[in-house]
Amino acid sequence: MHGHLAARLFDKDTLHRLTELTELDPDLVVDDFTTPAAERALRETEVIVSCWGCPPLTQDVLDRAPRLRAVVHAAGSVKQHITEACWRRGIQVSSAAWANALPVAEYTVAFVLLSGKQVLRVREDYRARRAAHDWGADCAGAGNYRRAVGIVGASRIGRRVLELLRPYDLELLLHDPYLPPGEAERLGATAVELDELCARSDVVSVHAPELPSTRHLLNRERLALMRTGATLINTSRGSLIDQRALTEELVTGRLSAVLDVTEPEVLPPDSPLYDLPNVVLTPHVAGSLGNELHRLAAAAADEVERCVTGRPFAHPVTEEEWGRSA
């Protein structure tokens, strides 16, 4: 990981805990496995604590790490650095994806509820009027009572969103092709096909992984199925939505959107989405940010303790999960 990230990730208590559990060198932060310092460390390393920015653990890297037996990832997806070679070698892998899912779900739920109250539109109207107005009449169509919220993907985040939304008077719809029979009902939702979810939902929130099969999952045709006035929330990956088709819909004002991810990841400066009043655009910050990073570090320390004391990981990543994760 990058040095500046490590400094933000580990608070003093967690860093002290790790140094007591292991022979961790707190000053050794590696984002390139070819440096002399990294070469020396790899020869003796049994556990790698990784985070965003970790280089891929290729066969060549593993050959230079003969004692390596586990990777503990203090972040979400391990897709960028865990390779086929790791599974062939039998490396044990853990991820703090469960911990990173919590702030993403909180971000999502906040915007689900604000969308139902039509806060974006009301904010713009109030800014323009700057005077008394019959907001009750103007907002007769607003509110969260019995609104339909569609969740695309029963991922960790999708499940946490459903859990947080259950206390509200909402109709929860769920689409996930891998969902076992009866699982949606157990999660408090109704399983539906994706086209039906798009057509019935007042808010559609995307939580599916980035896979070849999910590219432009919400294409032009499915966006057109969404109700006029509906809101689309994406905290997953930008590639899951046809960006051009979505932009065209948003420019007309027919839909609203909350986009923490886009395709490309940073939109060009002339994109209309930066200025549209019906769009909230944030720079991929729904996940762990600020002091939420300390939760990831604490989760990693828990797994390191399990590893050095001979216990199985509480949050292992299997090869099957790796193959279909984001």
C-alpha positions as YAML, in Angstrom:
chain: A
units: angstrom
residues:
- id: 1
  name: MET
  ca: [0.00, 0.00, 0.00]
- id: 2
  name: HIS
  ca: [1.04, 3.64, -0.30]
- id: 3
  name: GLY
  ca: [2.77, 5.17, 2.72]
- id: 4
  name: HIS
  ca: [0.32, 8.04, 3.10]
- id: 5
  name: LEU
  ca: [-2.56, 5.56, 3.22]
- id: 6
  name: ALA
  ca: [-0.87, 3.46, 5.89]
- id: 7
  name: ALA
  ca: [-0.49, 6.55, 8.06]
- id: 8
  name: ARG
  ca: [-4.22, 7.23, 7.81]
- id: 9
  name: LEU
  ca: [-5.24, 3.60, 8.16]
- id: 10
  name: PHE
  ca: [-3.54, 2.56, 11.39]
- id: 11
  name: ASP
  ca: [-4.21, 4.47, 14.59]
- id: 12
  name: LYS
  ca: [-1.67, 4.14, 17.40]
- id: 13
  name: ASP
  ca: [-3.61, 1.49, 19.31]
- id: 14
  name: THR
  ca: [-4.01, -0.83, 16.33]
- id: 15
  name: LEU
  ca: [-0.41, -0.34, 15.23]
- id: 16
  name: HIS
  ca: [0.77, -1.14, 18.76]
- id: 17
  name: ARG
  ca: [-1.40, -4.26, 18.78]
- id: 18
  name: LEU
  ca: [0.06, -5.49, 15.49]
- id: 19
  name: THR
  ca: [3.63, -4.94, 16.61]
- id: 20
  name: GLU
  ca: [2.92, -6.95, 19.77]
- id: 21
  name: LEU
  ca: [1.35, -9.80, 17.78]
- id: 22
  name: THR
  ca: [4.05, -9.97, 15.11]
- id: 23
  name: GLU
  ca: [7.50, -8.76, 14.12]
- id: 24
  name: LEU
  ca: [5.85, -6.04, 12.07]
- id: 25
  name: ASP
  ca: [8.14, -3.20, 11.00]
- id: 26
  name: PRO
  ca: [5.81, -0.17, 11.14]
- id: 27
  name: ASP
  ca: [8.19, 1.83, 8.96]
- id: 28
  name: LEU
  ca: [8.14, -0.69, 6.09]
- id: 29
  name: VAL
  ca: [5.34, 0.19, 3.71]
- id: 30
  name: VAL
  ca: [5.65, -1.36, 0.25]
- id: 31
  name: ASP
  ca: [3.93, -0.44, -3.01]
- id: 32
  name: ASP
  ca: [6.58, -2.08, -5.20]
- id: 33
  name: PHE
  ca: [7.77, -5.65, -4.58]
- id: 34
  name: THR
  ca: [10.94, -5.15, -6.65]
- id: 35
  name: THR
  ca: [12.75, -2.72, -4.33]
- id: 36
  name: PRO
  ca: [15.68, -4.01, -2.27]
- id: 37
  name: ALA
  ca: [13.77, -3.41, 0.98]
- id: 38
  name: ALA
  ca: [10.78, -5.35, -0.33]
- id: 39
  name: GLU
  ca: [13.02, -8.18, -1.57]
- id: 40
  name: ARG
  ca: [14.57, -8.55, 1.90]
- id: 41
  name: ALA
  ca: [11.19, -8.46, 3.63]
- id: 42
  name: LEU
  ca: [9.60, -11.00, 1.28]
- id: 43
  name: ARG
  ca: [12.21, -13.62, 2.15]
- id: 44
  name: GLU
  ca: [11.01, -13.69, 5.77]
- id: 45
  name: THR
  ca: [7.35, -12.67, 5.51]
- id: 46
  name: GLU
  ca: [4.63, -15.08, 6.60]
- id: 47
  name: VAL
  ca: [1.66, -12.66, 6.56]
- id: 48
  name: ILE
  ca: [1.13, -9.65, 4.31]
- id: 49
  name: VAL
  ca: [-1.24, -6.93, 5.52]
- id: 50
  name: SER
  ca: [-2.44, -5.27, 2.33]
- id: 51
  name: CYS
  ca: [-4.68, -2.38, 1.40]
- id: 52
  name: TRP
  ca: [-5.56, -0.31, -1.68]
- id: 53
  name: GLY
  ca: [-2.54, 0.04, -3.94]
- id: 54
  name: CYS
  ca: [-1.00, -3.35, -3.15]
- id: 55
  name: PRO
  ca: [0.90, -4.68, -6.21]
- id: 56
  name: PRO
  ca: [-0.26, -8.02, -7.65]
- id: 57
  name: LEU
  ca: [1.07, -11.11, -5.89]
- id: 58
  name: THR
  ca: [2.26, -12.83, -9.04]
- id: 59
  name: GLN
  ca: [4.09, -16.15, -9.25]
- id: 60
  name: ASP
  ca: [7.38, -14.26, -9.41]
- id: 61
  name: VAL
  ca: [6.58, -12.42, -6.17]
- id: 62
  name: LEU
  ca: [5.50, -15.63, -4.45]
- id: 63
  name: ASP
  ca: [8.71, -17.35, -5.53]
- id: 64
  name: ARG
  ca: [10.59, -14.67, -3.59]
- id: 65
  name: ALA
  ca: [8.34, -15.16, -0.53]
- id: 66
  name: PRO
  ca: [8.86, -18.82, 0.38]
- id: 67
  name: ARG
  ca: [7.36, -18.47, 3.89]
- id: 68
  name: LEU
  ca: [4.26, -16.51, 2.90]
- id: 69
  name: ARG
  ca: [1.09, -18.28, 4.03]
- id: 70
  name: ALA
  ca: [-1.58, -15.57, 4.37]
- id: 71
  name: VAL
  ca: [-2.73, -12.19, 3.08]
- id: 72
  name: VAL
  ca: [-4.92, -10.02, 5.28]
- id: 73
  name: HIS
  ca: [-6.53, -7.24, 3.27]
- id: 74
  name: ALA
  ca: [-7.46, -4.11, 5.23]
- id: 75
  name: ALA
  ca: [-9.94, -3.04, 2.54]
- id: 76
  name: GLY
  ca: [-12.64, -4.53, 0.32]
- id: 77
  name: SER
  ca: [-12.03, -6.33, -2.96]
- id: 78
  name: VAL
  ca: [-8.89, -8.46, -3.28]
- id: 79
  name: LYS
  ca: [-9.29, -8.79, -7.05]
- id: 80
  name: GLN
  ca: [-6.47, -6.38, -7.88]
- id: 81
  name: HIS
  ca: [-3.64, -8.13, -6.01]
- id: 82
  name: ILE
  ca: [-4.67, -11.73, -5.32]
- id: 83
  name: THR
  ca: [-3.85, -13.85, -8.37]
- id: 84
  name: GLU
  ca: [-4.37, -17.43, -9.57]
- id: 85
  name: ALA
  ca: [-0.86, -18.13, -8.30]
- id: 86
  name: CYS
  ca: [-2.00, -17.38, -4.74]
- id: 87
  name: TRP
  ca: [-4.70, -20.03, -4.91]
- id: 88
  name: ARG
  ca: [-2.32, -22.57, -6.47]
- id: 89
  name: ARG
  ca: [0.09, -21.94, -3.63]
- id: 90
  name: GLY
  ca: [-2.65, -22.36, -1.01]
- id: 91
  name: ILE
  ca: [-2.28, -18.85, 0.39]
- id: 92
  name: GLN
  ca: [-5.02, -18.06, 2.92]
- id: 93
  name: VAL
  ca: [-6.81, -14.78, 2.17]
- id: 94
  name: SER
  ca: [-8.94, -12.55, 4.38]
- id: 95
  name: SER
  ca: [-10.67, -9.28, 3.58]
- id: 96
  name: ALA
  ca: [-12.23, -6.47, 5.58]
- id: 97
  name: ALA
  ca: [-14.88, -6.11, 2.88]
- id: 98
  name: TRP
  ca: [-17.55, -6.59, 5.56]
- id: 99
  name: ALA
  ca: [-16.21, -3.53, 7.42]
- id: 100
  name: ASN
  ca: [-15.93, -1.44, 4.27]
- id: 101
  name: ALA
  ca: [-19.53, -2.36, 3.41]
- id: 102
  name: LEU
  ca: [-20.86, -0.55, 6.47]
- id: 103
  name: PRO
  ca: [-20.19, 3.08, 5.42]
- id: 104
  name: VAL
  ca: [-21.26, 2.34, 1.83]
- id: 105
  name: ALA
  ca: [-24.59, 1.04, 3.12]
- id: 106
  name: GLU
  ca: [-25.00, 4.06, 5.40]
- id: 107
  name: TYR
  ca: [-24.30, 6.43, 2.49]
- id: 108
  name: THR
  ca: [-26.85, 4.56, 0.38]
- id: 109
  name: VAL
  ca: [-29.58, 4.55, 3.01]
- id: 110
  name: ALA
  ca: [-29.11, 8.26, 3.67]
- id: 111
  name: PHE
  ca: [-29.70, 9.04, 0.00]
- id: 112
  name: VAL
  ca: [-32.59, 6.59, -0.32]
- id: 113
  name: LEU
  ca: [-34.44, 8.49, 2.40]
- id: 114
  name: LEU
  ca: [-33.43, 11.94, 1.14]
- id: 115
  name: SER
  ca: [-34.52, 10.98, -2.38]
- id: 116
  name: GLY
  ca: [-37.96, 10.01, -1.12]
- id: 117
  name: LYS
  ca: [-38.28, 13.44, 0.49]
- id: 118
  name: GLN
  ca: [-37.29, 15.05, -2.84]
- id: 119
  name: VAL
  ca: [-34.58, 16.99, -1.03]
- id: 120
  name: LEU
  ca: [-32.60, 17.76, -4.18]
- id: 121
  name: ARG
  ca: [-35.53, 19.39, -5.93]
- id: 122
  name: VAL
  ca: [-36.75, 21.21, -2.85]
- id: 123
  name: ARG
  ca: [-33.27, 22.54, -2.12]
- id: 124
  name: GLU
  ca: [-33.01, 23.99, -5.63]
- id: 125
  name: ASP
  ca: [-36.54, 25.44, -5.51]
- id: 126
  name: TYR
  ca: [-35.94, 27.05, -2.11]
- id: 127
  name: ARG
  ca: [-32.64, 28.51, -3.27]
- id: 128
  name: ALA
  ca: [-34.37, 30.03, -6.29]
- id: 129
  name: ARG
  ca: [-37.48, 31.35, -4.43]
- id: 130
  name: ARG
  ca: [-35.88, 32.61, -1.19]
- id: 131
  name: ALA
  ca: [-39.41, 33.29, 0.07]
- id: 132
  name: ALA
  ca: [-42.40, 31.67, 1.76]
- id: 133
  name: HIS
  ca: [-44.17, 29.04, -0.30]
- id: 134
  name: ASP
  ca: [-46.78, 26.30, 0.09]
- id: 135
  name: TRP
  ca: [-44.26, 23.49, 0.31]
- id: 136
  name: GLY
  ca: [-46.91, 21.02, 1.47]
- id: 137
  name: ALA
  ca: [-48.80, 21.38, -1.78]
- id: 138
  name: ASP
  ca: [-45.63, 21.55, -3.83]
- id: 139
  name: CYS
  ca: [-44.32, 18.32, -2.26]
- id: 140
  name: ALA
  ca: [-47.58, 16.35, -2.31]
- id: 141
  name: GLY
  ca: [-45.80, 13.55, -4.18]
- id: 142
  name: ALA
  ca: [-42.88, 13.34, -1.75]
- id: 143
  name: GLY
  ca: [-42.36, 11.04, 1.21]
- id: 144
  name: ASN
  ca: [-41.05, 7.59, 2.13]
- id: 145
  name: TYR
  ca: [-44.30, 5.92, 3.12]
- id: 146
  name: ARG
  ca: [-44.72, 2.72, 1.08]
- id: 147
  name: ARG
  ca: [-42.20, 3.78, -1.53]
- id: 148
  name: ALA
  ca: [-40.61, 0.97, -3.55]
- id: 149
  name: VAL
  ca: [-36.84, 0.63, -3.26]
- id: 150
  name: GLY
  ca: [-35.08, -1.77, -5.61]
- id: 151
  name: ILE
  ca: [-31.74, -3.29, -4.62]
- id: 152
  name: VAL
  ca: [-29.64, -4.72, -7.47]
- id: 153
  name: GLY
  ca: [-27.29, -7.32, -5.98]
- id: 154
  name: ALA
  ca: [-27.45, -9.20, -2.68]
- id: 155
  name: SER
  ca: [-23.81, -8.44, -1.95]
- id: 156
  name: ARG
  ca: [-22.52, -7.63, 1.53]
- id: 157
  name: ILE
  ca: [-23.47, -4.02, 0.90]
- id: 158
  name: GLY
  ca: [-26.82, -4.84, -0.66]
- id: 159
  name: ARG
  ca: [-27.73, -7.05, 2.30]
- id: 160
  name: ARG
  ca: [-26.67, -4.37, 4.79]
- id: 161
  name: VAL
  ca: [-28.77, -1.78, 2.94]
- id: 162
  name: LEU
  ca: [-31.77, -4.08, 3.17]
- id: 163
  name: GLU
  ca: [-31.14, -4.61, 6.87]
- id: 164
  name: LEU
  ca: [-30.97, -0.87, 7.53]
- id: 165
  name: LEU
  ca: [-34.10, -0.16, 5.47]
- id: 166
  name: ARG
  ca: [-36.28, -2.85, 7.07]
- id: 167
  name: PRO
  ca: [-37.56, -0.62, 9.92]
- id: 168
  name: TYR
  ca: [-39.03, 1.87, 7.44]
- id: 169
  name: ASP
  ca: [-42.41, 1.64, 5.73]
- id: 170
  name: LEU
  ca: [-40.91, 0.75, 2.38]
- id: 171
  name: GLU
  ca: [-41.51, -1.95, -0.21]
- id: 172
  name: LEU
  ca: [-38.15, -3.62, -0.74]
- id: 173
  name: LEU
  ca: [-37.45, -5.34, -4.06]
- id: 174
  name: LEU
  ca: [-34.32, -7.40, -4.75]
- id: 175
  name: HIS
  ca: [-32.70, -8.76, -7.89]
- id: 176
  name: ASP
  ca: [-29.75, -11.15, -7.80]
- id: 177
  name: PRO
  ca: [-29.41, -14.10, -10.19]
- id: 178
  name: TYR
  ca: [-27.38, -16.07, -7.61]
- id: 179
  name: LEU
  ca: [-29.97, -15.74, -4.86]
- id: 180
  name: PRO
  ca: [-31.20, -19.09, -3.44]
- id: 181
  name: PRO
  ca: [-34.99, -19.61, -3.30]
- id: 182
  name: GLY
  ca: [-36.51, -17.95, -0.25]
- id: 183
  name: GLU
  ca: [-33.42, -15.87, 0.51]
- id: 184
  name: ALA
  ca: [-34.99, -12.57, -0.57]
- id: 185
  name: GLU
  ca: [-37.90, -13.10, 1.82]
- id: 186
  name: ARG
  ca: [-35.44, -13.87, 4.62]
- id: 187
  name: LEU
  ca: [-33.79, -10.53, 3.88]
- id: 188
  name: GLY
  ca: [-37.15, -8.76, 4.07]
- id: 189
  name: ALA
  ca: [-37.49, -8.20, 0.32]
- id: 190
  name: THR
  ca: [-39.37, -9.55, -2.68]
- id: 191
  name: ALA
  ca: [-37.30, -11.24, -5.39]
- id: 192
  name: VAL
  ca: [-38.04, -9.86, -8.85]
- id: 193
  name: GLU
  ca: [-36.47, -9.82, -12.29]
- id: 194
  name: LEU
  ca: [-34.35, -6.78, -13.09]
- id: 195
  name: ASP
  ca: [-36.76, -5.29, -15.62]
- id: 196
  name: GLU
  ca: [-39.59, -5.47, -13.11]
- id: 197
  name: LEU
  ca: [-37.40, -3.92, -10.41]
- id: 198
  name: CYS
  ca: [-36.56, -0.99, -12.67]
- id: 199
  name: ALA
  ca: [-40.21, -0.47, -13.62]
- id: 200
  name: ARG
  ca: [-41.62, -0.66, -10.06]
- id: 201
  name: SER
  ca: [-39.00, 1.15, -7.98]
- id: 202
  name: ASP
  ca: [-39.01, 4.76, -6.87]
- id: 203
  name: VAL
  ca: [-35.33, 4.33, -6.00]
- id: 204
  name: VAL
  ca: [-32.96, 1.85, -7.64]
- id: 205
  name: SER
  ca: [-29.66, 1.20, -5.84]
- id: 206
  name: VAL
  ca: [-26.86, -0.78, -7.50]
- id: 207
  name: HIS
  ca: [-24.72, -3.18, -5.43]
- id: 208
  name: ALA
  ca: [-23.65, -5.85, -7.94]
- id: 209
  name: PRO
  ca: [-20.02, -6.81, -8.68]
- id: 210
  name: GLU
  ca: [-18.08, -5.66, -11.71]
- id: 211
  name: LEU
  ca: [-17.95, -8.66, -14.03]
- id: 212
  name: PRO
  ca: [-18.09, -9.09, -17.81]
- id: 213
  name: SER
  ca: [-21.70, -10.20, -17.38]
- id: 214
  name: THR
  ca: [-22.65, -7.06, -15.42]
- id: 215
  name: ARG
  ca: [-21.20, -4.47, -17.79]
- id: 216
  name: HIS
  ca: [-24.00, -2.01, -18.64]
- id: 217
  name: LEU
  ca: [-26.40, -4.12, -16.59]
- id: 218
  name: LEU
  ca: [-28.54, -1.00, -16.46]
- id: 219
  name: ASN
  ca: [-28.60, -0.24, -20.16]
- id: 220
  name: ARG
  ca: [-30.62, 2.26, -22.14]
- id: 221
  name: GLU
  ca: [-33.67, 0.00, -22.23]
- id: 222
  name: ARG
  ca: [-33.72, -0.60, -18.48]
- id: 223
  name: LEU
  ca: [-33.15, 3.06, -17.68]
- id: 224
  name: ALA
  ca: [-36.15, 3.82, -19.89]
- id: 225
  name: LEU
  ca: [-38.23, 1.42, -17.78]
- id: 226
  name: MET
  ca: [-37.64, 3.51, -14.65]
- id: 227
  name: ARG
  ca: [-40.49, 5.69, -13.44]
- id: 228
  name: THR
  ca: [-40.38, 9.37, -14.21]
- id: 229
  name: GLY
  ca: [-39.09, 11.06, -11.05]
- id: 230
  name: ALA
  ca: [-37.27, 7.95, -9.84]
- id: 231
  name: THR
  ca: [-33.74, 8.08, -8.44]
- id: 232
  name: LEU
  ca: [-30.81, 5.87, -9.38]
- id: 233
  name: ILE
  ca: [-28.04, 5.35, -6.81]
- id: 234
  name: ASN
  ca: [-24.71, 3.77, -7.79]
- id: 235
  name: THR
  ca: [-22.04, 3.03, -5.19]
- id: 236
  name: SER
  ca: [-20.74, -0.09, -6.95]
- id: 237
  name: ARG
  ca: [-18.83, 0.42, -10.21]
- id: 238
  name: GLY
  ca: [-19.44, 2.88, -13.01]
- id: 239
  name: SER
  ca: [-19.33, 0.19, -15.69]
- id: 240
  name: LEU
  ca: [-22.58, -1.34, -14.43]
- id: 241
  name: ILE
  ca: [-24.52, 1.54, -15.98]
- id: 242
  name: ASP
  ca: [-24.47, 2.79, -19.56]
- id: 243
  name: GLN
  ca: [-23.00, 6.20, -18.79]
- id: 244
  name: ARG
  ca: [-24.04, 7.83, -22.05]
- id: 245
  name: ALA
  ca: [-27.63, 6.63, -21.77]
- id: 246
  name: LEU
  ca: [-27.83, 7.69, -18.12]
- id: 247
  name: THR
  ca: [-26.44, 11.14, -18.90]
- id: 248
  name: GLU
  ca: [-29.06, 11.62, -21.61]
- id: 249
  name: GLU
  ca: [-31.84, 10.67, -19.18]
- id: 250
  name: LEU
  ca: [-30.51, 12.98, -16.48]
- id: 251
  name: VAL
  ca: [-30.14, 15.95, -18.81]
- id: 252
  name: THR
  ca: [-33.86, 15.73, -19.58]
- id: 253
  name: GLY
  ca: [-34.64, 15.84, -15.86]
- id: 254
  name: ARG
  ca: [-36.80, 12.72, -16.07]
- id: 255
  name: LEU
  ca: [-34.66, 10.86, -13.52]
- id: 256
  name: SER
  ca: [-32.44, 11.86, -10.62]
- id: 257
  name: ALA
  ca: [-29.19, 10.17, -9.64]
- id: 258
  name: VAL
  ca: [-26.72, 9.80, -6.80]
- id: 259
  name: LEU
  ca: [-23.44, 8.68, -8.33]
- id: 260
  name: ASP
  ca: [-20.39, 7.87, -6.24]
- id: 261
  name: VAL
  ca: [-18.86, 6.00, -9.19]
- id: 262
  name: THR
  ca: [-18.95, 6.73, -12.91]
- id: 263
  name: GLU
  ca: [-17.40, 5.55, -16.16]
- id: 264
  name: PRO
  ca: [-14.76, 6.86, -16.48]
- id: 265
  name: GLU
  ca: [-14.02, 7.06, -12.76]
- id: 266
  name: VAL
  ca: [-13.45, 10.82, -13.08]
- id: 267
  name: LEU
  ca: [-15.79, 12.36, -15.62]
- id: 268
  name: PRO
  ca: [-14.37, 14.93, -18.06]
- id: 269
  name: PRO
  ca: [-14.63, 18.55, -16.88]
- id: 270
  name: ASP
  ca: [-17.32, 19.34, -19.45]
- id: 271
  name: SER
  ca: [-19.68, 16.59, -18.27]
- id: 272
  name: PRO
  ca: [-23.12, 18.09, -17.54]
- id: 273
  name: LEU
  ca: [-23.46, 15.85, -14.48]
- id: 274
  name: TYR
  ca: [-21.29, 18.19, -12.40]
- id: 275
  name: ASP
  ca: [-23.90, 20.94, -12.65]
- id: 276
  name: LEU
  ca: [-27.27, 19.23, -13.01]
- id: 277
  name: PRO
  ca: [-29.59, 20.03, -10.07]
- id: 278
  name: ASN
  ca: [-31.02, 16.48, -10.13]
- id: 279
  name: VAL
  ca: [-27.60, 14.82, -9.68]
- id: 280
  name: VAL
  ca: [-25.41, 14.26, -6.62]
- id: 281
  name: LEU
  ca: [-21.93, 13.43, -7.85]
- id: 282
  name: THR
  ca: [-19.29, 12.34, -5.32]
- id: 283
  name: PRO
  ca: [-15.70, 11.14, -5.98]
- id: 284
  name: HIS
  ca: [-15.89, 7.49, -4.83]
- id: 285
  name: VAL
  ca: [-16.11, 8.35, -1.13]
- id: 286
  name: ALA
  ca: [-19.03, 6.17, -0.02]
- id: 287
  name: GLY
  ca: [-16.59, 3.57, 1.30]
- id: 288
  name: SER
  ca: [-14.36, 3.94, 4.34]
- id: 289
  name: LEU
  ca: [-13.14, 7.51, 4.73]
- id: 290
  name: GLY
  ca: [-11.44, 9.42, 7.53]
- id: 291
  name: ASN
  ca: [-11.81, 7.68, 10.87]
- id: 292
  name: GLU
  ca: [-13.75, 4.85, 9.20]
- id: 293
  name: LEU
  ca: [-10.37, 3.62, 7.94]
- id: 294
  name: HIS
  ca: [-9.51, 2.69, 11.52]
- id: 295
  name: ARG
  ca: [-12.30, 0.10, 11.45]
- id: 296
  name: LEU
  ca: [-10.55, -1.60, 8.53]
- id: 297
  name: ALA
  ca: [-7.24, -1.62, 10.38]
- id: 298
  name: ALA
  ca: [-8.86, -3.06, 13.52]
- id: 299
  name: ALA
  ca: [-10.54, -5.76, 11.42]
- id: 300
  name: ALA
  ca: [-7.18, -6.64, 9.85]
- id: 301
  name: ALA
  ca: [-5.54, -6.82, 13.29]
- id: 302
  name: ASP
  ca: [-8.24, -9.24, 14.43]
- id: 303
  name: GLU
  ca: [-7.49, -11.52, 11.49]
- id: 304
  name: VAL
  ca: [-3.72, -11.31, 12.02]
- id: 305
  name: GLU
  ca: [-4.26, -12.39, 15.61]
- id: 306
  name: ARG
  ca: [-6.30, -15.36, 14.44]
- id: 307
  name: CYS
  ca: [-3.61, -16.29, 11.97]
- id: 308
  name: VAL
  ca: [-0.67, -16.17, 14.40]
- id: 309
  name: THR
  ca: [-2.62, -18.10, 17.06]
- id: 310
  name: GLY
  ca: [-3.58, -20.88, 14.68]
- id: 311
  name: ARG
  ca: [-7.28, -20.07, 14.34]
- id: 312
  name: PRO
  ca: [-9.17, -19.82, 11.03]
- id: 313
  name: PHE
  ca: [-10.01, -16.42, 9.61]
- id: 314
  name: ALA
  ca: [-13.36, -14.94, 10.63]
- id: 315
  name: HIS
  ca: [-13.73, -13.39, 7.18]
- id: 316
  name: PRO
  ca: [-11.95, -15.63, 4.66]
- id: 317
  name: VAL
  ca: [-12.07, -15.11, 0.91]
- id: 318
  name: THR
  ca: [-12.46, -18.30, -1.10]
- id: 319
  name: GLU
  ca: [-11.34, -18.83, -4.66]
- id: 320
  name: GLU
  ca: [-14.98, -19.14, -5.72]
- id: 321
  name: GLU
  ca: [-15.87, -15.80, -4.13]
- id: 322
  name: TRP
  ca: [-12.77, -14.20, -5.66]
- id: 323
  name: GLY
  ca: [-13.87, -15.33, -9.10]
- id: 324
  name: ARG
  ca: [-17.19, -13.51, -8.95]
- id: 325
  name: SER
  ca: [-16.37, -10.55, -6.72]
- id: 326
  name: ALA
  ca: [-16.01, -6.93, -7.73]
...
